[in-house]
Coordinates of C-alpha atoms and ligand atoms in Angstrom, one line a residue:
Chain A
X277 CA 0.0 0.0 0.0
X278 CA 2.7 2.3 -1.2
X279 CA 0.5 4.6 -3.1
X280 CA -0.8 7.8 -1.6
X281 CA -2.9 10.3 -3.0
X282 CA -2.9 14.3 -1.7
X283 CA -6.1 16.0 -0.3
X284 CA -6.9 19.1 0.0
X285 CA -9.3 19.8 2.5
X286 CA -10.6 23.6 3.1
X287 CA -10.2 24.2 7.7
X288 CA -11.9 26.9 8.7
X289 CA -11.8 27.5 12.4
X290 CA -13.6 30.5 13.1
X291 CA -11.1 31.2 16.5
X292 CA -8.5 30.8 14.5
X293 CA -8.8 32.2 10.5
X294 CA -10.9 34.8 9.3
X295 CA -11.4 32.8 6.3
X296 CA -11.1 29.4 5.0
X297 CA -7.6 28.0 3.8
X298 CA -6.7 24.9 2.3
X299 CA -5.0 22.4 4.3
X300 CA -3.3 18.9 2.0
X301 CA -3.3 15.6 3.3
X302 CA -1.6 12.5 2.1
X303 CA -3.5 9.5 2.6
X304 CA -3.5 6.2 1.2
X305 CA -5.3 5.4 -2.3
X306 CA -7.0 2.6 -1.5
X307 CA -8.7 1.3 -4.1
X308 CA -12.0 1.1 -2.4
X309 CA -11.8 3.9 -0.7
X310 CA -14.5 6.8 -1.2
X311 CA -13.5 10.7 -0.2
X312 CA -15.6 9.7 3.4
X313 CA -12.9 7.4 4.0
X314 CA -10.3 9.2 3.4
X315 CA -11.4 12.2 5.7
X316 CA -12.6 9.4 8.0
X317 CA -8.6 8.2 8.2
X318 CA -7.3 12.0 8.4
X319 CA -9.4 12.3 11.7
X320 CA -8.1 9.4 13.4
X321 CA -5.0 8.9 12.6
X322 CA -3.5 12.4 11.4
X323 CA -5.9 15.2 12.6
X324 CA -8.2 15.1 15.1
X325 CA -9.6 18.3 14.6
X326 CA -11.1 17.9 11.5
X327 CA -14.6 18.0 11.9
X328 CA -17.1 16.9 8.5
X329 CA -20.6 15.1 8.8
X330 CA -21.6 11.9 7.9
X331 CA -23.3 9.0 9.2
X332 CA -24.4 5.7 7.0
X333 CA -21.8 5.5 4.7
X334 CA -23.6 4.1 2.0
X335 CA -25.7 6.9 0.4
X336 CA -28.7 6.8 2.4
X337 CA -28.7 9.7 5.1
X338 CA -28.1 12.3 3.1
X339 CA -25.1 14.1 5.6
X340 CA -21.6 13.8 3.7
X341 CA -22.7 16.1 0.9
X342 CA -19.6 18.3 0.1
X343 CA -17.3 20.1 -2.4
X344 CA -15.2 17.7 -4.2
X345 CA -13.2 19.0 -7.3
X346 CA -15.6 21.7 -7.6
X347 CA -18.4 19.6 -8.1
X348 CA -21.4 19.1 -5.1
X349 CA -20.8 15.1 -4.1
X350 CA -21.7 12.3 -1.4
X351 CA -18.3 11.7 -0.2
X352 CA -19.4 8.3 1.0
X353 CA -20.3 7.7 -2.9
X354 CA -17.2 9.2 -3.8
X355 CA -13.9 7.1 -4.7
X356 CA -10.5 8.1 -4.6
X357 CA -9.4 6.1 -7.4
X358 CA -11.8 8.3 -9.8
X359 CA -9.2 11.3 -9.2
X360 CA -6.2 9.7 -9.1
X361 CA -3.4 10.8 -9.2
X362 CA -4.8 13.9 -7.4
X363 CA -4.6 15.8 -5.7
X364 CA -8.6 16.1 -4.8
X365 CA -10.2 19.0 -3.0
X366 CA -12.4 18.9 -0.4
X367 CA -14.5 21.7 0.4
X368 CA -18.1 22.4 1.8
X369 CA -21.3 22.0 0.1
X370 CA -21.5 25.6 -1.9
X371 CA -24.5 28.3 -1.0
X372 CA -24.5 27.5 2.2
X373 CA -22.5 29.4 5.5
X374 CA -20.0 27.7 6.8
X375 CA -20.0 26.6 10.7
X376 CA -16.6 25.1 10.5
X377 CA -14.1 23.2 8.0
X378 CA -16.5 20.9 6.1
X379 CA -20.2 21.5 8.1
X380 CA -22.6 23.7 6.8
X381 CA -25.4 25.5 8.5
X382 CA -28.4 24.1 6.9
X383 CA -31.2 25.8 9.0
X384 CA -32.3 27.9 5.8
X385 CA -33.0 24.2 3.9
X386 CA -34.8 23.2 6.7
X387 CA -37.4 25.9 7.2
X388 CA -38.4 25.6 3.5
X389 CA -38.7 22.2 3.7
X390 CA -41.1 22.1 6.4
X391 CA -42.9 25.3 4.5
X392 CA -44.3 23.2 1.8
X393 CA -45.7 20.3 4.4
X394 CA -43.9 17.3 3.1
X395 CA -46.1 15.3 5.0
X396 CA -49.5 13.3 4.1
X397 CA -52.4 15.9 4.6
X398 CA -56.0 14.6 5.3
X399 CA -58.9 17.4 4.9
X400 CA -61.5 14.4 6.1
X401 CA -60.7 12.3 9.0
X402 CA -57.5 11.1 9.3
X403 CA -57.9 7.8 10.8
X404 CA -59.2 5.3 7.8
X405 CA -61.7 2.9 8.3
X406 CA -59.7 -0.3 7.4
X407 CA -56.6 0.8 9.5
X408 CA -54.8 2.0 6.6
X409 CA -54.6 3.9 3.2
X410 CA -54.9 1.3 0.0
X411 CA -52.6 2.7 -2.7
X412 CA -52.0 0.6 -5.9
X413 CA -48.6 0.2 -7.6
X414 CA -49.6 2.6 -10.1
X415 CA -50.7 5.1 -7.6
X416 CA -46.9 4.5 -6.0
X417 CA -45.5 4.9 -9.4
X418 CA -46.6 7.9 -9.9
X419 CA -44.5 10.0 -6.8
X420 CA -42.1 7.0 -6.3
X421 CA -39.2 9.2 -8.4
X422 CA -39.4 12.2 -6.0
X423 CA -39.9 10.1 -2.6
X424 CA -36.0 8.9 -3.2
X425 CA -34.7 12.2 -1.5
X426 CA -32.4 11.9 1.0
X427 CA -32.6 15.5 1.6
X428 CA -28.4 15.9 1.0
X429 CA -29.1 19.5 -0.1
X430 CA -26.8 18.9 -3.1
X431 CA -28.9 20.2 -5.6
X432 CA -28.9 23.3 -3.5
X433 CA -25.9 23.5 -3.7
X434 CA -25.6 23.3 -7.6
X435 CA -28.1 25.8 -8.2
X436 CA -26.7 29.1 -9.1
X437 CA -30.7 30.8 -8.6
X438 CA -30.5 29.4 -4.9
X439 CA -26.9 30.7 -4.6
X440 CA -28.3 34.2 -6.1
X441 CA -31.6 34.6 -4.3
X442 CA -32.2 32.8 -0.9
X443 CA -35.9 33.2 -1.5
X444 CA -35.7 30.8 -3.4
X445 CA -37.5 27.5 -2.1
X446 CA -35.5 25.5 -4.0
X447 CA -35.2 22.2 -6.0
X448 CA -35.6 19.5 -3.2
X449 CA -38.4 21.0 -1.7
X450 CA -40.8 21.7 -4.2
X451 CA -39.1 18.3 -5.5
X452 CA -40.7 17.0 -2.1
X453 CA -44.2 19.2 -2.5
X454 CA -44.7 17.5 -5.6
X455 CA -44.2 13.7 -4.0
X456 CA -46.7 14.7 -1.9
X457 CA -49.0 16.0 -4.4
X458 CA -48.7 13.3 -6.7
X459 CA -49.7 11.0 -3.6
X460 CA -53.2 9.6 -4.0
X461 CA -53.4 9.7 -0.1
X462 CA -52.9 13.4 0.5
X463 CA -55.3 15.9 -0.1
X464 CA -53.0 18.5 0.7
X465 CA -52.5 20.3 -2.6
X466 CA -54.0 23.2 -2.2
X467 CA -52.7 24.1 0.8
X468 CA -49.0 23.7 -0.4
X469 CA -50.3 25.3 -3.7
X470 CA -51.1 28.7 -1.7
X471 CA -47.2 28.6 -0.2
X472 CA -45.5 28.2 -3.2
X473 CA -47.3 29.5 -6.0
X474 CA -47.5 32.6 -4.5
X475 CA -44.1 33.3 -3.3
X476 CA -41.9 34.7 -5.4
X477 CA -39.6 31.7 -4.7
X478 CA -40.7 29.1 -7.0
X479 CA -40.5 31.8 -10.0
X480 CA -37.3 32.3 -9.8
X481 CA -36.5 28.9 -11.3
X482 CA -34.8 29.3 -15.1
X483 CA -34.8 25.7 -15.1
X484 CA -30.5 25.6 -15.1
X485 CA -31.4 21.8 -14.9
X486 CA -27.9 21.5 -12.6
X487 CA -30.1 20.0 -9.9
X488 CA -30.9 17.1 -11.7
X489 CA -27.6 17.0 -13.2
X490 CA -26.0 16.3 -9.7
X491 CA -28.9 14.5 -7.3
X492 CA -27.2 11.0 -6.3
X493 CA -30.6 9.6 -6.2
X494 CA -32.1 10.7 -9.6
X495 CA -35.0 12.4 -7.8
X496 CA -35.0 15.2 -11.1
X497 CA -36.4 18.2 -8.9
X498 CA -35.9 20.1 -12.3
X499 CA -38.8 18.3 -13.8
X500 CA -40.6 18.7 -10.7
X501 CA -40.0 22.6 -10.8
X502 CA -41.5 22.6 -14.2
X503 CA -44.3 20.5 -13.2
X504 CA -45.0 22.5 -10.3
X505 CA -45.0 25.7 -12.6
X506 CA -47.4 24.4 -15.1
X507 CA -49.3 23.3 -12.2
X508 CA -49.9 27.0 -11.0
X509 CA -50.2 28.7 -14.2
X510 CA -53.5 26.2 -14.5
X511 CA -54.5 27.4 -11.3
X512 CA -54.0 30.8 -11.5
X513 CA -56.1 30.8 -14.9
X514 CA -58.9 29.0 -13.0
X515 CA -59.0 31.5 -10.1
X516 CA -58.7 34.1 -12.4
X517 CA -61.6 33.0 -14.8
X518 CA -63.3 31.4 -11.8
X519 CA -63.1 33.3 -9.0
X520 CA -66.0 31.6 -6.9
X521 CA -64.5 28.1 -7.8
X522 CA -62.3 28.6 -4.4
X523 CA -63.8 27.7 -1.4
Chain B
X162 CA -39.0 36.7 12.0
X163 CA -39.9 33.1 13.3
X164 CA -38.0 32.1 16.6
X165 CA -36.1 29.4 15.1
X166 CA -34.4 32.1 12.8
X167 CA -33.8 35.0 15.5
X168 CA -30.7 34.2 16.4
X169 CA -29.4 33.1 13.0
X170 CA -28.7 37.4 11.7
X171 CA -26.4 37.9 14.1
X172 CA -24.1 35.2 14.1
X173 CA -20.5 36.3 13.7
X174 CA -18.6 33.4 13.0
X175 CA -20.4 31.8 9.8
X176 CA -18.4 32.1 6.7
X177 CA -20.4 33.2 4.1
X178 CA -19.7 33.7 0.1
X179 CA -21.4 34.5 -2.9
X180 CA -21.9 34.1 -5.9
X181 CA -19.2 35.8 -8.7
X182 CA -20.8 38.0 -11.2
X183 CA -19.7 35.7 -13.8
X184 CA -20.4 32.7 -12.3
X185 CA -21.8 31.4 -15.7
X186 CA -18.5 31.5 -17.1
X187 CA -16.8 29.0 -14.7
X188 CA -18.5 26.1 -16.1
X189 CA -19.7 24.2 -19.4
X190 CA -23.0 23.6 -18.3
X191 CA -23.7 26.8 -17.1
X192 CA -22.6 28.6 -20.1
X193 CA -24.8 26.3 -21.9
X194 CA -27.4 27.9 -20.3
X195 CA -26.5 31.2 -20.3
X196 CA -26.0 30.7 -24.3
X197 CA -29.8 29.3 -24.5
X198 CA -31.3 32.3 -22.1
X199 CA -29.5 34.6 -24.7
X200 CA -31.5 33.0 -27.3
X201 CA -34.2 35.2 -26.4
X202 CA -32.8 38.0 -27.8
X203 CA -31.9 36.9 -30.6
X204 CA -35.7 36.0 -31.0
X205 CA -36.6 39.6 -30.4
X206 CA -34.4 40.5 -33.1
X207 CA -36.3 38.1 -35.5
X208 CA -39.3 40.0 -34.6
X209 CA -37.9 43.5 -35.1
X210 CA -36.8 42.2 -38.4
X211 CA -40.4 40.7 -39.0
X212 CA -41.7 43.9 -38.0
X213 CA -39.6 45.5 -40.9
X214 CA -40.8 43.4 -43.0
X215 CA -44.7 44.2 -42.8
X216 CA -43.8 48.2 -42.1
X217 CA -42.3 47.4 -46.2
X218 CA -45.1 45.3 -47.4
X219 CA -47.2 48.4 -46.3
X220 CA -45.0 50.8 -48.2
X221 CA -45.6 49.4 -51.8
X222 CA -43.6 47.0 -54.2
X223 CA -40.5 49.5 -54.6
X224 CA -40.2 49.5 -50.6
X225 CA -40.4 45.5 -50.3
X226 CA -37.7 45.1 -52.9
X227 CA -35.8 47.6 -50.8
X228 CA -36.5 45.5 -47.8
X229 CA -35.0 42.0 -49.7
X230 CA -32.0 44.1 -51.0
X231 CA -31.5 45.1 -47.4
X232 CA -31.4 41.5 -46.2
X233 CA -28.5 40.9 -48.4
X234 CA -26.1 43.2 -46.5
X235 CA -23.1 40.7 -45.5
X236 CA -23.7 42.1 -42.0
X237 CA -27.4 41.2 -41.6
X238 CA -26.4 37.7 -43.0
X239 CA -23.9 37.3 -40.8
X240 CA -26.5 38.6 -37.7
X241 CA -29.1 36.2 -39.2
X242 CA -27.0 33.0 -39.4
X243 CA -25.9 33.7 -36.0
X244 CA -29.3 33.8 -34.9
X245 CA -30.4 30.7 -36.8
X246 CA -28.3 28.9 -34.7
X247 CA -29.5 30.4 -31.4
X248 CA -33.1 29.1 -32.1
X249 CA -31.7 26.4 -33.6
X250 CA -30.6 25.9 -29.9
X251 CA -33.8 27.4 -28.4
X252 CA -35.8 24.8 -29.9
X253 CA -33.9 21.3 -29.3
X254 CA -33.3 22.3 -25.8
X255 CA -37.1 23.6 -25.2
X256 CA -38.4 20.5 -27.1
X257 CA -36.5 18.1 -24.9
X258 CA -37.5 19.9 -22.0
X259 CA -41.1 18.9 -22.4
X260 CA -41.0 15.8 -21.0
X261 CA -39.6 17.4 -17.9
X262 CA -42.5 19.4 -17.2
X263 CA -45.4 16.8 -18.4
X264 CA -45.0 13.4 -16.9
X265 CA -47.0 11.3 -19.7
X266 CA -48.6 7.7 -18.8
X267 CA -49.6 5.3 -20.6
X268 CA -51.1 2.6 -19.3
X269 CA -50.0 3.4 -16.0
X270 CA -46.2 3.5 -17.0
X271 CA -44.4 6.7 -17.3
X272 CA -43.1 6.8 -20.6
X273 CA -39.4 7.4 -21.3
X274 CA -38.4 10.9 -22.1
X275 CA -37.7 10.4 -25.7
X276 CA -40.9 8.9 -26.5
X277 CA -42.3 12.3 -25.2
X278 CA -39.8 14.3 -27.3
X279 CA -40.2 12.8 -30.6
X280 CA -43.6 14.1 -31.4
X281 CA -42.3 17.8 -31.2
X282 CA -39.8 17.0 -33.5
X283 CA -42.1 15.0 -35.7
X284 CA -44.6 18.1 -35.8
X285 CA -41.2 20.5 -36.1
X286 CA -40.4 18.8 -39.4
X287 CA -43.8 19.1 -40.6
X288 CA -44.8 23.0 -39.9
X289 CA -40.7 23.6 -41.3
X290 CA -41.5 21.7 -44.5
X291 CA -45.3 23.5 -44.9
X292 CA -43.9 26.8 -44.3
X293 CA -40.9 26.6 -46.5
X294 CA -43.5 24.7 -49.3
X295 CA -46.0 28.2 -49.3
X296 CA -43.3 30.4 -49.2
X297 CA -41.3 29.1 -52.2
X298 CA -44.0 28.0 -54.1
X299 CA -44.3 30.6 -57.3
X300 CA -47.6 31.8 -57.9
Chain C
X154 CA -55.4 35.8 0.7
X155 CA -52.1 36.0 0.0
X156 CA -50.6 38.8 -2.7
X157 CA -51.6 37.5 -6.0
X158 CA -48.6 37.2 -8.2
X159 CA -48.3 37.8 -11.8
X160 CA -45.8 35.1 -12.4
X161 CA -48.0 32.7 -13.9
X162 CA -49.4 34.7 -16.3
X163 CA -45.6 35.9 -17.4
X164 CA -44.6 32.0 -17.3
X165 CA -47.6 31.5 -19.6
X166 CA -47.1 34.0 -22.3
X167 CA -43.0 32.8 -21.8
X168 CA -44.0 29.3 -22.5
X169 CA -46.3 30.0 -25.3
X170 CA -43.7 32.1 -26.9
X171 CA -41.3 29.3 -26.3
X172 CA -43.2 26.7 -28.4
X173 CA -43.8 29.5 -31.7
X174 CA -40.5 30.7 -31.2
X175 CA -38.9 26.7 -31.8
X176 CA -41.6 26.1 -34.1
X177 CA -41.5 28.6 -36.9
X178 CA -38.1 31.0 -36.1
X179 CA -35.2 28.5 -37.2
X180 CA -37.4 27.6 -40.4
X181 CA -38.0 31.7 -41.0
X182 CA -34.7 32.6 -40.4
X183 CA -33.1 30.2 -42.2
X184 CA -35.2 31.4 -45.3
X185 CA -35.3 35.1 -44.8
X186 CA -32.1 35.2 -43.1
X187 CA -29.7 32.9 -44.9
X188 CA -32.2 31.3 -47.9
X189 CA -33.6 33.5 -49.9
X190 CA -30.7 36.9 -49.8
X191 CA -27.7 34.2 -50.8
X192 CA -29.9 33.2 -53.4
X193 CA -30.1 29.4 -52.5
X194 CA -34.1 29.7 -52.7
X195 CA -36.2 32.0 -54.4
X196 CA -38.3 34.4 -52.6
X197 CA -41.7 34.9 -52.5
X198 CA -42.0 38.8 -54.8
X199 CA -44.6 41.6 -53.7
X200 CA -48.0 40.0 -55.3
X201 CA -46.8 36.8 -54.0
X202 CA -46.4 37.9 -50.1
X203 CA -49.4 40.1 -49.9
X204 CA -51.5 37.3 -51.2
X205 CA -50.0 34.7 -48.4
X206 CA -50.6 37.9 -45.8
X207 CA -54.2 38.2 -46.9
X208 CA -55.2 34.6 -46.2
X209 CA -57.5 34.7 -43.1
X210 CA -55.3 32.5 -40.9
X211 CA -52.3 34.7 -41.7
X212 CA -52.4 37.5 -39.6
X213 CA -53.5 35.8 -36.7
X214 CA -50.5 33.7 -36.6
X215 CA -48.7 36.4 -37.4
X216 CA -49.9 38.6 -34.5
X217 CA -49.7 35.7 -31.7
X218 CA -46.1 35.1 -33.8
X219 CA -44.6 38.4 -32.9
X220 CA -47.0 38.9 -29.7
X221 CA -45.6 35.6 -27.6
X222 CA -41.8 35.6 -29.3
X223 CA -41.5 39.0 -27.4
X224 CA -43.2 37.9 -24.9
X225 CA -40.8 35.1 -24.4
X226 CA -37.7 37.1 -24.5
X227 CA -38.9 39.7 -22.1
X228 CA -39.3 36.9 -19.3
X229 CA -36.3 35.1 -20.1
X230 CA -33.8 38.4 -20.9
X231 CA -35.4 40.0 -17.9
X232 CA -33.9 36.7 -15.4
X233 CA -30.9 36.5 -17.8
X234 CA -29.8 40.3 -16.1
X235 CA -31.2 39.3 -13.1
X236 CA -29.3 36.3 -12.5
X237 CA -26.6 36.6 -15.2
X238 CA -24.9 40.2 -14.2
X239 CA -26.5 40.2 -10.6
X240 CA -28.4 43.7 -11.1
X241 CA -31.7 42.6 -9.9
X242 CA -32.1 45.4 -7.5
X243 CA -32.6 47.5 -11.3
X244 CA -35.7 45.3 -11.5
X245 CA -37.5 48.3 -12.3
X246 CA -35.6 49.0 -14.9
X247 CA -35.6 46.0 -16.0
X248 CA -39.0 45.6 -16.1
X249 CA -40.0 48.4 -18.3
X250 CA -37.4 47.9 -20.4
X251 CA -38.2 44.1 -21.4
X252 CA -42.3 44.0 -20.8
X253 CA -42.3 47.7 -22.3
X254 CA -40.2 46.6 -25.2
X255 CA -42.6 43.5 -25.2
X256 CA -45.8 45.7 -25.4
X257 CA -44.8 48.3 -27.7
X258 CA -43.6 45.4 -30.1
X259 CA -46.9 44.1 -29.7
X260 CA -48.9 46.9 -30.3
X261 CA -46.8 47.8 -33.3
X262 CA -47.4 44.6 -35.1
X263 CA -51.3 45.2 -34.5
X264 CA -50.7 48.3 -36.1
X265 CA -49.2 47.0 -38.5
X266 CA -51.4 44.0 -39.5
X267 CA -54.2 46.0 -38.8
X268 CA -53.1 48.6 -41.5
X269 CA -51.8 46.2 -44.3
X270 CA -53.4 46.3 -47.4
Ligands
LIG206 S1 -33.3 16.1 -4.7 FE1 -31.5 14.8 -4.9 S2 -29.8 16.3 -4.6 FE2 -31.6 17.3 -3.9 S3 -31.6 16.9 -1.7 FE3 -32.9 15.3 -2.7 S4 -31.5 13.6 -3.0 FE4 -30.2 15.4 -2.6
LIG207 S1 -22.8 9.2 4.8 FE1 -24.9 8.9 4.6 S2 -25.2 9.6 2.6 FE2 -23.0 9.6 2.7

């Protein structure tokens, strides 16, 4: 295990630098090691104080997003031997603030998430009769695509519109209004349609298409976007033809 | 300002950056977009020229053969061929967009994206060929 | 309720300018721009053109032609500055100039079509 390959990983300690600075490694280049497990084997055996998130390590939570190369990754998804010789650069997801070295504060993601209610909505009862909501394979079909996020915030960090205009509710969320929507269960559409059809946030969208580009999990939020779009431009010209069609 | 965000203004210590002006430049894909937004414009400049073109029609025969004469200036073919190729653009990338924004079943199935595309093309090649075929047609 | 936004009814008249813009521009260009003034094709003459203008279906495609293709570049040039040189603050600037140039465009082909022979 001779070989070694050099990474670059961006420290930024606030009580220490006023601004991040890259820091190079050498680590071994295993060949099935991923950029996790390199940063994994910087912490315990080189620096201690490196501090990066992660947690499954097999591309499921949705916590290791970062910067590699320039490009928004899942470091656990990652493998060295892809950029060999090196050296690889390891820096935080982009768009975000930076808390320290490779974490990002994500409470921004968050909040919009919850805005559009990615949750089941019930207008009737919630409690069904039989115990449980019946959906057919079909009916999963249809949202199954969108319900794949993991919520790794990569495709925020790919969008240039997000990095612009932080109004902007961005790809995974609508992404995960429209899995809702598309449910046959939930009859929450409207109510998500009044968040995000009227704030200025979905409209900001020019459909870059990076979003897609990048998601590990081939969830397409750009599609969803567009989807979500046409979907309001029907309803606006039904409000506005129909006005007494709202309740 | 909801409570979960009230402290989040004043914290000191985040590192923030933003976004370079030319941000589009720094990358293939985004100048690939960038290139099909501009499209627009030259669109608007199809129109102008369309608009030209009836402000002559109005004026009388000698004014519409001043008109064609005046689309033979190299410069205006040089504009126009540049702008055939931006709609060229504007029109694969907005007919493969399509099945982006309309998720078409059949049978239950979502079908695949090119399936979904092919039509425009088919109908594309069909209003190109009927236009060209009235406007060339003598008499 | 909530502040009713325009943006759909932009996104719509961007959209439908999208589809007549792909349709018919590369095919008129090609003949108007490139075609017919290097001589590859001939041109329709003066008889020939008014005649195809005066068919009933003409200047209704026409119109929605120039109406939607301006339409289409007002919304997209207008996010193009926004995003693209980072001068959305001018937005209203920006707004008069690409939905003003949209609707004077607009009204001038009326005028126009309205007024042809
Ligand atoms: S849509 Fe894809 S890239 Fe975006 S958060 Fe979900 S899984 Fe990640
Ligand atoms: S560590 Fe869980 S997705 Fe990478």
């Amino acid at each position: 295990m001779a070989e070694t390959i050099t990474i670059e990983v961006a420290r930024y300690r606030p009580e220490q630098e006023g601004e991040p600075a890259l820091q190079s490694y050498e680590v071994p280049l295993n060949k099935d090691w991923v950029v996790l497990d390199a940063l994994n084997h910087i912490k315990d055996h080189v620096d201690g104080s490196l501090s990066f998130r992660w947690s499954c390590r097999m591309g499921v939570c949705g916590s290791c997003g970062m910067t590699v190369n320039g490009e928004p990754k899942l470091t656990c998804a990652t493998f060295l031997s892809h950029y060999a010789p090196g050296p690889i650069r390891v820096e935080p997801l982009k768009n975000f603030p930076v808390v320290r070295d490779l974490v990002i504060e994500m409470t921004d993601f968050m909040e919009k998430l919850q805005s559009v209610k990615p949750w089941i909505v019930r207008q009737d009862d919630p409690a069904p009769a039989k115990g449980e909501f019946l959906q057919t394979p079909e009916q999963l079909d249809e949202f199954k695509q969108f319900s794949m996020c993991i919520n790794c915030m990569i495709c925020y960090a790919a969008c240039p519109v997000y990095g612009l205009d932080p109004q902007f509710v961005g790809p995974a969320a609508i992404a995960l209004a429209q899995r809702y929507n598309q449910d046959s269960r939930d009859q929450g559409e409207q109510e998500r349609m009044d968040v995000l059809s009227q704030h200025e946030g979905i409209w900001g969208c020019t459909f870059v298409g990076e979003c897609t580009e990048v998601c590990p999990k081939d969830v397409d939020p750009a599609g969803a976007i567009q989807q979500y779009k046409l979907a309001a431009t029907k309803e606006w010209f039904k409000s506005f033809l129909m006005p007494w069609s709202k309740q | 300002m909801k409570p979960s965000t009230a402290y989040r203004q004043y914290h000191p210590k985040w590192y923030r950056t933003r976004v370079s002006t030319l941000w589009w430049s720094r990358k293939w894909s985004y100048l690939k977009f960038m290139l099909r937004e501009l499209s627009s414009v030259f669109v608007a400049c199809y129109v102008v020229i369309l608009l030209l073109q009836l402000h002559a029609l109005r004026g009388g025969p000698d004014a519409y053969q001043g008109f064609q004469d005046w689309l033979k200036d190299p410069w205006l073919v040089i504009l126009n061929g540049v702008s055939f190729l931006f709609v060229l653009f504007h029109a694969v990338t907005w007919f493969n967009l399509t099945p982006k924004a309309m998720a078409v079943r059949l049978r239950g199935k979502r079908l695949p994206n090119v399936l979904v595309a092919a039509p425009n093309y088919v109908a594309w090649l069909a209003v190109s060929a009927l236009v060209v075929f009235l406007l060339t047609r003598q008499g | 309720m909530a502040k009713r936004s325009n943006e759909p009814l932009l996104w719509a008249l961007f959209s439908g300018g999208g589809v007549v813009a792909a349709f018919l521009l590369p095919v008129l260009i090609f003949l108007y721009g490139l075609a017919f003034p290097l001589g590859w094709l001939q041109p329709p003459d003066y008889e020939r053109t008014l005649e195809l203008v005066q068919h009933p279906l003409a200047r209704p495609i026409l119109f929605l032609l120039c109406f939607l293709s301006l339409f289409h570049w007002a919304h997209r040039f207008r996010f193009t500055l926004y995003d693209g040189l980072q001068i959305k603050h001018l937005n209203l600037v920006i707004n008069l100039f690409c939905y003003g140039g949209a609707v004077t465009g607009t009204v001038a082909a009326a005028y126009l079509l309205w007024t042809l022979p």
